[in-house]
Each structure stands twice: as structure tokens, then as C-alpha cells.
Amino acid sequence: MKRALWFPLFDELADPVVVAEIAAEAEAVGWDGVFVWDHVRWREPVRAVADPWITMAAIATATQRLEFGPMVSAITRRRPVKLARETATLDRLSGGRFVLGVGLGSDRFAGEFSRTGEECDDRIRGRMLDESLGILQAAWSGEVVEHQGEHYTVDGIQFLPTPVRRIPVWAAGFPGNRRPLERAARLDGFFPVNLSSADEFAEAVGKIDALRNKTTPYDYAAELEPGQDGTPYERAGATWLLRNFDPATVTVDQVRGVLRDGPG
């Protein structure tokens, strides 16, 4: 079982220097990971929002053991060739500690898609997500990538240097939807969202287990509120426990208070 802090880069936490310090402090007291939200804006009262990719570079250089990544990134608004370079570079910068969390995202929290001209249709974004993931896997291999798809083109490009390790990709999704489950089963981890109990989490784990090859390593991430007991989720199959914070009220002191209590 591994334990991580998981918070948005909003307002007081929109300073990459502060977040890097938090990550170093978390590593020093035994936390296994720090994962950050990936957004360009959020609804009021949030005003300031930091870029997660620059912030993750700061986390990588401030730590030596901690795993980190965006949890989760709506990668359909990012060009896959650019994302391939960013992810491989972050993995090399950290010595192989980067985890990529992906999902469809949603326009309902802040109008991030509709107000910036991005695709709002979930079905189209789902196809874009699958296509982008295929390009990333090909790019990370170091082989020449030839791709002519519905949404993206990569015409004979080799992406070097490659990541230090095979970058783990976790998918977030609602367990009631078949397509996100099938996507997650093809990847390296699943982060079921919008759950209300450990029993629902166990049900999601069972659905993924039924779809995948159980001989390969796989991660299940569970979201916990500060102070919530993670034991039921561990029994339900969680391999990671992510301590969450309210995006409207989170402060630096609040995050530091949780991290200083230790991952247990």
C-alpha cells in the first residue's frame, strides 16, 4: 500500500516553489507520492491556477524518491507529440518516478472546454483520448512513429530520448460506464471517481479484474478525505490511497498539517 497527497494547484498552492517545498517535506516524513490536479481554470472562489507541468518539474528536482504526476489530465486538449516530449522529459528528470493520470475531464466545473474552444462531446473526446494514448505508447518506445488517425498525424518521427522506465498510465472514470472500464483495463491503473463507499470501490476493482490480464502489475487508487480511515479501501483492493482536499478552501497550512501527520 502506498499513500500520496493529492491537491489542486489553486490560489495559495498556485506557487510552484511552495508546492516543491511541500513535496520535499512529504518525502521526508514518508509519503510515497504527490499528485496534482491539471486545470486551466476553476469556478469561483478560485482565482489563481498554476501550470501542473512546470510545477511537476519543480517537484521532480526537489525530491529523490517520491512518485508524482497529474491526477488526472484531460489530455485531449494537449497535442500528443508535445505530451510525449513532456512526459519523457519529466520521467528522465526524476529518474523514473513519473505517473501519468488521464481522463476525459468535464466542462461542468469551470467551462474549461467550452470557453477555450476545446471539444465538448464526450464520445469524440473518448476517441481522441484513445488515439492519443496509442501515440504516446509508440513514442515512448523509441521507435519511429507513423500514425494517420481521425484526429492526429505523426509522420515518421522518432521520440528520443525515451523515458527511464515504462511510464505507468492510470485512467480515471466512472465505474458505471463500460468504455472507461475497458480503457482502464488496457492501462496500468484505475482511479474510480464519484464513489461513496469502500464497497463501491471493491465493485469497481472486481469489474476491472474481470477485464484484464491479472498476471501483470496493476494499481488501484482510492480517494480519501483528510482524516478518513483508508483500511476499508485497502481491504477492497486499493494499492494507493490519495488524500484529497477541497479545491475551494484548500490552504498551504492545511496540506502541511496533513502531511506532517504522516502517511499512516
Tab-separated table of C-alpha atoms in Angstrom:
chain	number	residue	atom	x	y	z
A	1	MET	CA	0.000	0.000	0.000
A	2	LYS	CA	1.278	3.446	-0.974
A	3	ARG	CA	-0.002	6.815	0.201
A	4	ALA	CA	0.019	10.173	-1.535
A	5	LEU	CA	-1.127	13.755	-1.195
A	6	TRP	CA	-3.472	14.863	-3.981
A	7	PHE	CA	-4.381	18.511	-4.330
A	8	PRO	CA	-5.256	21.276	-6.822
A	9	LEU	CA	-2.754	23.958	-7.772
A	10	PHE	CA	-5.137	26.745	-6.817
A	11	ASP	CA	-4.686	30.081	-5.019
A	12	GLU	CA	-2.113	29.557	-2.219
A	13	LEU	CA	-0.961	26.369	-3.965
A	14	ALA	CA	-0.512	28.121	-7.310
A	15	ASP	CA	3.137	28.794	-6.416
A	16	PRO	CA	5.476	26.066	-7.788
A	17	VAL	CA	8.144	26.938	-5.227
A	18	VAL	CA	5.719	26.265	-2.367
A	19	VAL	CA	4.498	23.012	-3.924
A	20	ALA	CA	8.076	21.802	-4.416
A	21	GLU	CA	8.766	22.519	-0.740
A	22	ILE	CA	5.619	20.603	0.246
A	23	ALA	CA	6.723	17.642	-1.881
A	24	ALA	CA	10.165	17.613	-0.244
A	25	GLU	CA	8.581	17.752	3.218
A	26	ALA	CA	6.170	14.944	2.310
A	27	GLU	CA	9.033	12.756	1.120
A	28	ALA	CA	10.979	13.424	4.318
A	29	VAL	CA	8.162	12.120	6.541
A	30	GLY	CA	7.432	9.023	4.483
A	31	TRP	CA	4.762	9.833	1.910
A	32	ASP	CA	5.073	7.817	-1.314
A	33	GLY	CA	3.624	10.306	-3.780
A	34	VAL	CA	2.342	13.778	-4.567
A	35	PHE	CA	-0.257	14.107	-7.310
A	36	VAL	CA	-1.636	17.396	-8.625
A	37	TRP	CA	-4.750	18.460	-10.493
A	38	ASP	CA	-4.464	19.578	-14.118
A	39	HIS	CA	-6.720	22.541	-14.897
A	40	VAL	CA	-6.511	25.881	-16.685
A	41	ARG	CA	-9.272	27.485	-14.606
A	42	TRP	CA	-11.813	26.690	-11.894
A	43	ARG	CA	-15.086	28.126	-10.718
A	44	GLU	CA	-15.248	30.857	-8.062
A	45	PRO	CA	-13.961	31.487	-5.470
A	46	VAL	CA	-10.757	30.076	-7.031
A	47	ARG	CA	-8.784	32.779	-8.823
A	48	ALA	CA	-5.157	31.692	-9.260
A	49	VAL	CA	-4.226	28.457	-11.091
A	50	ALA	CA	-0.689	27.139	-11.696
A	51	ASP	CA	0.516	25.117	-14.656
A	52	PRO	CA	0.919	21.490	-13.488
A	53	TRP	CA	3.711	20.550	-15.886
A	54	ILE	CA	6.077	23.292	-14.761
A	55	THR	CA	5.121	22.563	-11.161
A	56	MET	CA	5.842	18.851	-11.611
A	57	ALA	CA	9.314	19.695	-12.911
A	58	ALA	CA	9.872	21.566	-9.644
A	59	ILE	CA	8.619	18.523	-7.694
A	60	ALA	CA	10.981	16.258	-9.634
A	61	THR	CA	14.030	18.342	-8.774
A	62	ALA	CA	13.040	18.828	-5.113
A	63	THR	CA	12.623	15.094	-4.370
A	64	GLN	CA	14.508	11.847	-4.856
A	65	ARG	CA	12.076	9.022	-4.107
A	66	LEU	CA	8.546	10.404	-4.369
A	67	GLU	CA	6.322	9.396	-7.292
A	68	PHE	CA	4.319	12.203	-8.857
A	69	GLY	CA	2.089	13.083	-11.767
A	70	PRO	CA	-1.099	14.794	-12.931
A	71	MET	CA	-4.150	13.158	-11.443
A	72	VAL	CA	-5.780	13.462	-13.796
A	73	SER	CA	-5.014	15.195	-17.079
A	74	ALA	CA	-7.634	15.694	-19.786
A	75	ILE	CA	-5.035	15.025	-22.456
A	76	THR	CA	-7.405	15.647	-25.368
A	77	ARG	CA	-6.610	19.356	-25.022
A	78	ARG	CA	-2.888	18.643	-25.411
A	79	ARG	CA	-1.121	17.704	-28.631
A	80	PRO	CA	0.132	14.115	-28.198
A	81	VAL	CA	3.528	14.812	-29.776
A	82	LYS	CA	4.138	17.637	-27.291
A	83	LEU	CA	2.861	15.485	-24.445
A	84	ALA	CA	5.204	12.672	-25.478
A	85	ARG	CA	8.175	15.014	-25.117
A	86	GLU	CA	6.947	16.453	-21.807
A	87	THR	CA	6.241	13.119	-20.162
A	88	ALA	CA	9.524	11.503	-21.230
A	89	THR	CA	11.462	14.559	-20.080
A	90	LEU	CA	9.742	14.603	-16.687
A	91	ASP	CA	10.420	10.906	-16.251
A	92	ARG	CA	14.105	11.364	-17.054
A	93	LEU	CA	14.352	14.456	-14.850
A	94	SER	CA	13.007	12.433	-11.915
A	95	GLY	CA	14.941	9.248	-12.605
A	96	GLY	CA	11.813	7.264	-13.461
A	97	ARG	CA	9.213	8.458	-10.939
A	98	PHE	CA	6.547	9.943	-13.202
A	99	VAL	CA	2.979	8.572	-13.362
A	100	LEU	CA	0.518	9.809	-15.992
A	101	GLY	CA	-3.119	10.019	-14.925
A	102	VAL	CA	-5.585	10.510	-17.784
A	103	GLY	CA	-9.304	11.049	-18.170
A	104	LEU	CA	-11.965	12.702	-20.306
A	105	GLY	CA	-12.351	15.666	-17.977
A	106	SER	CA	-15.578	17.624	-17.703
A	107	ASP	CA	-16.772	21.047	-18.761
A	108	ARG	CA	-19.229	21.374	-15.897
A	109	PHE	CA	-16.805	22.518	-13.191
A	110	ALA	CA	-15.349	25.552	-14.908
A	111	GLY	CA	-16.236	25.630	-18.591
A	112	GLU	CA	-12.654	24.716	-19.427
A	113	PHE	CA	-13.563	23.187	-22.773
A	114	SER	CA	-16.430	25.377	-23.967
A	115	ARG	CA	-14.712	28.641	-23.009
A	116	THR	CA	-11.443	27.748	-24.743
A	117	GLY	CA	-12.725	26.192	-27.960
A	118	GLU	CA	-11.983	22.579	-26.984
A	119	GLU	CA	-14.088	19.559	-27.930
A	120	CYS	CA	-17.094	19.229	-25.605
A	121	ASP	CA	-18.597	15.979	-26.907
A	122	ASP	CA	-17.626	13.163	-24.517
A	123	ARG	CA	-17.742	10.491	-27.219
A	124	ILE	CA	-15.426	12.421	-29.510
A	125	ARG	CA	-13.055	13.193	-26.635
A	126	GLY	CA	-13.070	9.482	-25.795
A	127	ARG	CA	-11.857	8.635	-29.301
A	128	MET	CA	-9.277	11.411	-29.097
A	129	LEU	CA	-8.080	10.079	-25.746
A	130	ASP	CA	-7.627	6.537	-27.063
A	131	GLU	CA	-5.811	7.780	-30.154
A	132	SER	CA	-3.529	9.995	-28.095
A	133	LEU	CA	-2.676	7.136	-25.735
A	134	GLY	CA	-1.690	4.987	-28.696
A	135	ILE	CA	0.651	7.700	-29.952
A	136	LEU	CA	2.208	8.126	-26.504
A	137	GLN	CA	2.924	4.410	-26.144
A	138	ALA	CA	4.506	4.336	-29.587
A	139	ALA	CA	6.566	7.456	-28.901
A	140	TRP	CA	7.854	6.163	-25.559
A	141	SER	CA	9.149	3.002	-27.287
A	142	GLY	CA	11.818	4.969	-29.123
A	143	GLU	CA	10.761	3.538	-32.481
A	144	VAL	CA	9.797	5.701	-35.448
A	145	VAL	CA	6.120	6.630	-35.145
A	146	GLU	CA	3.855	6.520	-38.194
A	147	HIS	CA	0.282	7.474	-37.392
A	148	GLN	CA	-2.545	8.713	-39.591
A	149	GLY	CA	-5.637	8.880	-37.417
A	150	GLU	CA	-9.022	10.536	-37.105
A	151	HIS	CA	-7.637	13.428	-35.057
A	152	TYR	CA	-3.820	13.290	-35.104
A	153	THR	CA	-0.977	12.775	-37.558
A	154	VAL	CA	2.606	11.741	-36.789
A	155	ASP	CA	4.609	11.277	-39.963
A	156	GLY	CA	7.814	9.349	-39.332
A	157	ILE	CA	9.041	10.939	-36.077
A	158	GLN	CA	11.327	9.220	-33.579
A	159	PHE	CA	10.950	10.425	-30.000
A	160	LEU	CA	14.314	10.305	-28.238
A	161	PRO	CA	15.397	10.142	-25.500
A	162	THR	CA	12.950	7.579	-24.178
A	163	PRO	CA	11.617	7.545	-20.596
A	164	VAL	CA	13.741	5.902	-17.905
A	165	ARG	CA	11.010	3.333	-17.314
A	166	ARG	CA	7.776	2.320	-18.942
A	167	ILE	CA	5.634	5.222	-17.727
A	168	PRO	CA	2.604	3.941	-15.763
A	169	VAL	CA	-0.686	5.286	-17.093
A	170	TRP	CA	-3.729	5.357	-14.818
A	171	ALA	CA	-7.209	6.074	-16.126
A	172	ALA	CA	-9.867	7.857	-14.125
A	173	GLY	CA	-13.512	7.196	-14.791
A	174	PHE	CA	-16.983	6.450	-13.504
A	175	PRO	CA	-17.252	2.709	-12.775
A	176	GLY	CA	-20.765	2.554	-14.197
A	177	ASN	CA	-19.593	3.340	-17.740
A	178	ARG	CA	-18.291	0.437	-19.853
A	179	ARG	CA	-15.895	2.328	-22.118
A	180	PRO	CA	-13.803	3.913	-19.309
A	181	LEU	CA	-13.536	0.474	-17.684
A	182	GLU	CA	-12.326	-1.129	-20.904
A	183	ARG	CA	-9.813	1.677	-21.392
A	184	ALA	CA	-8.551	1.376	-17.830
A	185	ALA	CA	-8.154	-2.398	-18.152
A	186	ARG	CA	-5.723	-1.858	-21.047
A	187	LEU	CA	-3.578	0.507	-18.992
A	188	ASP	CA	-1.636	0.282	-15.718
A	189	GLY	CA	-4.075	1.578	-13.134
A	190	PHE	CA	-7.601	2.762	-12.407
A	191	PHE	CA	-8.822	5.680	-10.327
A	192	PRO	CA	-12.600	5.258	-9.900
A	193	VAL	CA	-14.282	8.577	-9.183
A	194	ASN	CA	-17.596	9.661	-7.694
A	195	LEU	CA	-17.722	6.779	-5.210
A	196	SER	CA	-19.369	6.940	-1.804
A	197	SER	CA	-18.050	3.808	-0.091
A	198	ALA	CA	-15.363	1.142	0.003
A	199	ASP	CA	-17.979	-1.372	-1.157
A	200	GLU	CA	-18.426	0.600	-4.392
A	201	PHE	CA	-14.644	0.716	-4.740
A	202	ALA	CA	-14.437	-3.069	-4.348
A	203	GLU	CA	-17.109	-3.452	-7.027
A	204	ALA	CA	-15.046	-1.275	-9.397
A	205	VAL	CA	-11.940	-3.353	-8.695
A	206	GLY	CA	-13.888	-6.502	-9.498
A	207	LYS	CA	-15.061	-5.095	-12.827
A	208	ILE	CA	-11.525	-4.193	-13.899
A	209	ASP	CA	-10.100	-7.519	-12.730
A	210	ALA	CA	-12.654	-9.290	-14.902
A	211	LEU	CA	-11.464	-7.361	-17.965
A	212	ARG	CA	-7.699	-7.522	-17.639
A	213	ASN	CA	-4.741	-9.893	-17.550
A	214	LYS	CA	-4.219	-10.415	-13.832
A	215	THR	CA	-0.621	-11.618	-14.251
A	216	THR	CA	0.671	-8.075	-14.821
A	217	PRO	CA	1.085	-5.473	-12.044
A	218	TYR	CA	-1.802	-3.066	-11.687
A	219	ASP	CA	-2.691	-0.140	-9.423
A	220	TYR	CA	-5.998	0.899	-7.918
A	221	ALA	CA	-6.157	4.407	-6.450
A	222	ALA	CA	-8.728	5.432	-3.852
A	223	GLU	CA	-9.602	8.987	-2.856
A	224	LEU	CA	-9.763	9.775	0.865
A	225	GLU	CA	-10.710	12.906	2.729
A	226	PRO	CA	-8.204	14.115	5.358
A	227	GLY	CA	-8.691	12.036	8.481
A	228	GLN	CA	-10.692	9.312	6.739
A	229	ASP	CA	-9.691	5.725	7.526
A	230	GLY	CA	-8.200	4.039	4.475
A	231	THR	CA	-8.324	0.491	5.860
A	232	PRO	CA	-11.641	-0.439	4.173
A	233	TYR	CA	-10.255	0.685	0.802
A	234	GLU	CA	-7.055	-1.247	1.318
A	235	ARG	CA	-9.136	-4.354	2.014
A	236	ALA	CA	-11.167	-3.579	-1.108
A	237	GLY	CA	-8.056	-3.747	-3.292
A	238	ALA	CA	-6.570	-0.248	-3.264
A	239	THR	CA	-2.819	-0.068	-3.874
A	240	TRP	CA	-2.699	3.741	-3.487
A	241	LEU	CA	-4.567	5.989	-1.057
A	242	LEU	CA	-4.798	9.610	-2.230
A	243	ARG	CA	-5.556	12.247	0.401
A	244	ASN	CA	-7.827	14.836	-1.182
A	245	PHE	CA	-8.548	18.487	-0.318
A	246	ASP	CA	-11.478	20.792	-1.052
A	247	PRO	CA	-10.477	22.954	-4.057
A	248	ALA	CA	-12.482	25.941	-2.802
A	249	THR	CA	-10.887	26.085	0.643
A	250	VAL	CA	-7.510	24.309	0.494
A	251	THR	CA	-4.581	26.198	2.009
A	252	VAL	CA	-0.867	25.579	2.335
A	253	ASP	CA	-1.228	25.183	6.105
A	254	GLN	CA	-3.973	22.600	5.634
A	255	VAL	CA	-1.827	20.487	3.290
A	256	ARG	CA	1.187	20.793	5.559
A	257	GLY	CA	-0.928	19.792	8.542
A	258	VAL	CA	-1.966	16.573	6.814
A	259	LEU	CA	1.494	15.732	5.539
A	260	ARG	CA	3.098	16.273	8.945
A	261	ASP	CA	0.680	13.788	10.484
A	262	GLY	CA	2.406	11.247	8.243
A	263	PRO	CA	1.054	8.846	5.639
A	264	GLY	CA	-0.286	6.430	8.258
